[in-house]
XYZ file of C-alpha atoms in Angstrom:
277
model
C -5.397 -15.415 -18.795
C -2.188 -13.297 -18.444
C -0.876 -12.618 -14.774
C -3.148 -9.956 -13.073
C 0.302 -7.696 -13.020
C -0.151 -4.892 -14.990
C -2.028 -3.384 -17.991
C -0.343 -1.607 -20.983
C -1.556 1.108 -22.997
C -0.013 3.295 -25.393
C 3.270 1.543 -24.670
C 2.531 3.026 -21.015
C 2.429 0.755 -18.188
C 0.208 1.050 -15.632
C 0.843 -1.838 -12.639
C -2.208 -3.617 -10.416
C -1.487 -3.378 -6.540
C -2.672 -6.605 -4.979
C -4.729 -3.879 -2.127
C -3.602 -5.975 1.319
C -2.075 -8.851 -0.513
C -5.056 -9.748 -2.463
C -5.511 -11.250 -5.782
C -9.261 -11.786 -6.545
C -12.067 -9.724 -4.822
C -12.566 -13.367 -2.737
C -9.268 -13.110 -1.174
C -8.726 -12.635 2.577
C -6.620 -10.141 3.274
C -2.277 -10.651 4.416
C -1.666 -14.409 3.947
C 1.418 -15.271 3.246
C 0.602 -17.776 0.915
C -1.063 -14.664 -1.472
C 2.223 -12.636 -0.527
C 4.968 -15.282 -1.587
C 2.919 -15.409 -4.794
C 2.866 -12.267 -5.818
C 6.406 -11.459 -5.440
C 7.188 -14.579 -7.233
C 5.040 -13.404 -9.768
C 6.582 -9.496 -10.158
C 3.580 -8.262 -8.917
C 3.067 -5.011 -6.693
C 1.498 -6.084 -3.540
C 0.454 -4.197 -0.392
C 0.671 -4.655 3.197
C 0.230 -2.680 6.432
C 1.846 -2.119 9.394
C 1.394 -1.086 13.171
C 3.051 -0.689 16.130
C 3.149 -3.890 18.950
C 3.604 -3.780 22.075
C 7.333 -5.144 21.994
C 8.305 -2.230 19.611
C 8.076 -4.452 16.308
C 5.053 -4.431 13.619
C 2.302 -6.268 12.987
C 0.808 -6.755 9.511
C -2.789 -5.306 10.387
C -4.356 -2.413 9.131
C -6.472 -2.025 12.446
C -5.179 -0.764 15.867
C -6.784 -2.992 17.369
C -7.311 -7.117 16.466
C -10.923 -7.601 16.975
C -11.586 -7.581 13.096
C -9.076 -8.607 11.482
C -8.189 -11.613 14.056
C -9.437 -13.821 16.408
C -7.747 -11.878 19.282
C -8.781 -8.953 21.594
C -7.326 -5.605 22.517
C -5.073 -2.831 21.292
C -2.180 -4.211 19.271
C -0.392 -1.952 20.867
C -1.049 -3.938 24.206
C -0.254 -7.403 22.745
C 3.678 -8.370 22.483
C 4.842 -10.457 19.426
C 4.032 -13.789 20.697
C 0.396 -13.365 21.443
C 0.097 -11.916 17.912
C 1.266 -15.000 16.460
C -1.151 -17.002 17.870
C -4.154 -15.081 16.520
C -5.507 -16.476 13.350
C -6.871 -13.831 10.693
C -10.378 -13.665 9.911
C -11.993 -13.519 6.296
C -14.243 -10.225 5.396
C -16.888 -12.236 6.690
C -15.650 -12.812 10.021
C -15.107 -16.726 8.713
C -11.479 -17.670 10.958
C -8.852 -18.899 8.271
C -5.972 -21.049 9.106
C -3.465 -18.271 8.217
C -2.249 -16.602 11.546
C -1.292 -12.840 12.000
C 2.508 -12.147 10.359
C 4.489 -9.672 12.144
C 7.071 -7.702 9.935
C 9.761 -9.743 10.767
C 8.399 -12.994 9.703
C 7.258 -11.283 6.552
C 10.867 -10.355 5.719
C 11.955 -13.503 6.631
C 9.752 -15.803 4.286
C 11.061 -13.321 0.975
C 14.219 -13.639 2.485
C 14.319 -17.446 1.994
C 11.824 -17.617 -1.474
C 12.640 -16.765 -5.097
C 11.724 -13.014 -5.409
C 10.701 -11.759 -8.930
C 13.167 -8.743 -9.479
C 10.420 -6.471 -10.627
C 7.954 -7.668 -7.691
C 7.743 -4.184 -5.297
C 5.900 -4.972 -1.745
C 4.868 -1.579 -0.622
C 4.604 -1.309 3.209
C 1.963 1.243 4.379
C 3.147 2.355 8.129
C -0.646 3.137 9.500
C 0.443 5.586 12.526
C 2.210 8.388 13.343
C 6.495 8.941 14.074
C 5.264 9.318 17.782
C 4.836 5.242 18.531
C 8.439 5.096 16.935
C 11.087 4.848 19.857
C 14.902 3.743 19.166
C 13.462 -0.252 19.492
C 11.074 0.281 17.101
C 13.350 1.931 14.522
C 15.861 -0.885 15.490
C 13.480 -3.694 14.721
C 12.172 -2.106 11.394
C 15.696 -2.047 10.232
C 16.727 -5.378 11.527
C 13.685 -6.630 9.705
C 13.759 -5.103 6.772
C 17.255 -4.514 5.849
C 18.258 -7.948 4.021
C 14.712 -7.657 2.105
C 14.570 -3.831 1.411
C 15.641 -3.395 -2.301
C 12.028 -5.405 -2.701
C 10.407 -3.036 -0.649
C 8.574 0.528 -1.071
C 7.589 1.992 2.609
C 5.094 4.527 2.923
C 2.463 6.459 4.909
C 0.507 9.400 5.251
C 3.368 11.232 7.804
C 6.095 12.371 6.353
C 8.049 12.198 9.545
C 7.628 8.725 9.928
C 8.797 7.742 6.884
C 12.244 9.877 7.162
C 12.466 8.214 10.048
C 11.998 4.373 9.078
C 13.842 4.536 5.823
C 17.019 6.235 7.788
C 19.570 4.000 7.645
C 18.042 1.087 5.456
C 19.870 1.260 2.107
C 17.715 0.115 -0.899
C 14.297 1.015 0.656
C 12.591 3.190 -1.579
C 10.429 6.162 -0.725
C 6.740 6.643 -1.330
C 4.167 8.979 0.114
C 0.317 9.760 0.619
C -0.588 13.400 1.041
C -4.354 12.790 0.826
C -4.778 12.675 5.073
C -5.028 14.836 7.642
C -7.978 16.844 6.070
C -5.735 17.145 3.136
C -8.794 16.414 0.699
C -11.093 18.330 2.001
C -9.225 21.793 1.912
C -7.955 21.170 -1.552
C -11.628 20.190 -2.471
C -12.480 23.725 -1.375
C -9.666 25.734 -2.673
C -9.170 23.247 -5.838
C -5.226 24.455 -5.730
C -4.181 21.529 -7.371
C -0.805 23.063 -8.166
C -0.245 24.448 -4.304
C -1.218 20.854 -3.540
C 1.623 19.136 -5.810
C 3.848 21.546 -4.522
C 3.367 21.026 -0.954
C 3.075 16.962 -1.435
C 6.599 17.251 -3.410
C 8.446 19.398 -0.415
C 6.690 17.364 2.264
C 8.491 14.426 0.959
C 11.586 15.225 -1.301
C 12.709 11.726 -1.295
C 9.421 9.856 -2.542
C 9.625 8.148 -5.709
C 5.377 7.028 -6.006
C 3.120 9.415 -4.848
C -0.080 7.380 -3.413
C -3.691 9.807 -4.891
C -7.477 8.478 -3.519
C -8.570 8.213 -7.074
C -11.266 10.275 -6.535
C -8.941 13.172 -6.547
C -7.768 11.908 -9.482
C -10.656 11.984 -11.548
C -11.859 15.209 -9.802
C -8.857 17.112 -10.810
C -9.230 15.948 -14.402
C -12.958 16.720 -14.748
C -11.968 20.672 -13.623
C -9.263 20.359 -16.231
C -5.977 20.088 -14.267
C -3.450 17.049 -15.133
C -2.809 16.193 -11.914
C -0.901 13.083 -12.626
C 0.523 14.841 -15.200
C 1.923 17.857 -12.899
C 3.731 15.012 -10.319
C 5.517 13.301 -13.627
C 6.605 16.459 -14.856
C 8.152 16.729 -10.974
C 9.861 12.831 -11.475
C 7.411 11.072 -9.311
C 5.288 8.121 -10.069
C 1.126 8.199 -9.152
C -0.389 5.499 -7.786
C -4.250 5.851 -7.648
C -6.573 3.855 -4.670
C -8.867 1.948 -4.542
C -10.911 0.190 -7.011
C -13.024 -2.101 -4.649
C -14.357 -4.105 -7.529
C -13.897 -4.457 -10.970
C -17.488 -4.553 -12.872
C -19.141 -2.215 -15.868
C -19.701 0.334 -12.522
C -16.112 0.832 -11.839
C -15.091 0.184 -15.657
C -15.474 4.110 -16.334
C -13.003 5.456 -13.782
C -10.554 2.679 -14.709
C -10.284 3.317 -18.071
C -9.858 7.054 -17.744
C -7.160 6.448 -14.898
C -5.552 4.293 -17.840
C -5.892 7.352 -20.226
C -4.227 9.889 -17.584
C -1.207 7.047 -17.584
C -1.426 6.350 -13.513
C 1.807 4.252 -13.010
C -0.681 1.899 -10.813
C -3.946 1.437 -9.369
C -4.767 -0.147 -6.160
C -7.382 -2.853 -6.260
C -9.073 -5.615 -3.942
C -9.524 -7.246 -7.180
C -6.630 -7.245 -9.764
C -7.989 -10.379 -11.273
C -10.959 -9.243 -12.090
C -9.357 -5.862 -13.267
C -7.152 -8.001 -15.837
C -10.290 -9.633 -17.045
C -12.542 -6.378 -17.334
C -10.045 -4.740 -18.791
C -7.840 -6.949 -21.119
């Protein structure tokens, strides 16, 4: 079976996110094991990132480490070194051997592998440009710098991601406009173009723009091109997330293929390859 990388159709190319570093549907979630191969691979892979309590970033999604990890408390109120020591837990709760990555040591194990030169690591900052003091900004920098032109950082505020990439030469830009009650309002008003707009000025400087593929498909079925609309304004759609790949999800797939999404976010881009190939 070919790589679980990406999917062409119509001599468009359409890449599968490894959603939180994951390759098959089994996978637990940010090992660096799953990581290293990925980006060895040329895969697109996805990570998150929060705020700890010595100004650096973990790779969590939660604020806080009761489900992810074996630990307690607000990651917020844990300092690097107690992170480290936590060991991440499977969806089931199972404890793996892997232990908790923070950003640094994720930058440093690409740093000293054999990157693919089309593998992208997209890092999803999961809070707000408030939690980001001068040490914080420092440490993403120091972290990321020697690793960036592998790197695509996003987030849901705008802010935050001026501020991170600032300074970081080779990070590339992406952005999510689908929070804050975004979704909702447009759901009401169905302004699709007012929505494209406003996602393009919130963030000139995004090259991917990151769509809950619901949208996607919801746009289409009232008639408006929606990935169409961001292409024609240079950016590239990524559309999440396909939980699992089986004849349920096989529908929505195949028409996010036909709208020519540059990528879709899975949990399962093994079994996407498969369902789909």
């Amino acid at each position: 079976m070919n790589e679980p990388i990406l999917i062409e159709r119509g001599g468009h190319r359409t890449w599968l996110k490894w959603h939180r570093a994951r390759r098959r549907g089994s996978d637990p979630v940010f090992t660096g094991a799953r990581i290293f191969e990925g980006m060895t691979l040329g895969a697109s892979i996805e990570v998150d990132l929060v705020v700890h309590a010595g100004g650096g970033f973990a790779v969590l999604h939660d604020l806080t480490v009761e489900r992810e990890t074996t630990g307690n408390g607000k990651v917020a109120d844990l300092d690097a070194e107690t992170l480290r020591k936590f060991h991440l837990r499977a969806e089931d709760g199972s404890v793996l051997q892997d232990k908790v990555m923070l950003l640094e040591d994720l930058c440093q194990l690409l740093a000293e592998g054999s990157v693919h030169p089309d593998a992208l690591l997209q890092l999803d900052y999961k809070e707000d440009w408030r939690v980001l003091d001068e040490g914080a900004l420092a440490a993403f920098r120091r972290s990321v710098g020697p690793v960036a032109r592998h790197m695509i950082l996003t987030s849901g505020d705008a802010r935050s991601v001026e501020l991170l990439t600032k300074g970081v030469e080779g990070l590339r830009i992406g952005y999510d406009p689908c929070h804050d009650g975004a979704l909702e309002r447009l759901m009401q008003s169905r302004d699709f173009a007012g929505f494209v707009r406003d996602a393009v000025a919130a963030s000139p400087k995004a090259e991917m723009i990151y769509l809950a593929y619901p949208l996607v498909l919801e746009a289409d079925r009232l008639g408006f091109d929606i990935v169409g609309a961001f292409h024609a304004e240079g950016r590239r759609i990524d559309a999440y997330t396909i939980r699992r790949a089986n004849p349920e999800s096989l529908p929505s797939i195949e028409r996010l293929l036909a709208l020519k999404v540059d990528q879709i976010t899975t949990d399962d881009p093994e079994g996407m390859m498969a369902l789909v190939g």
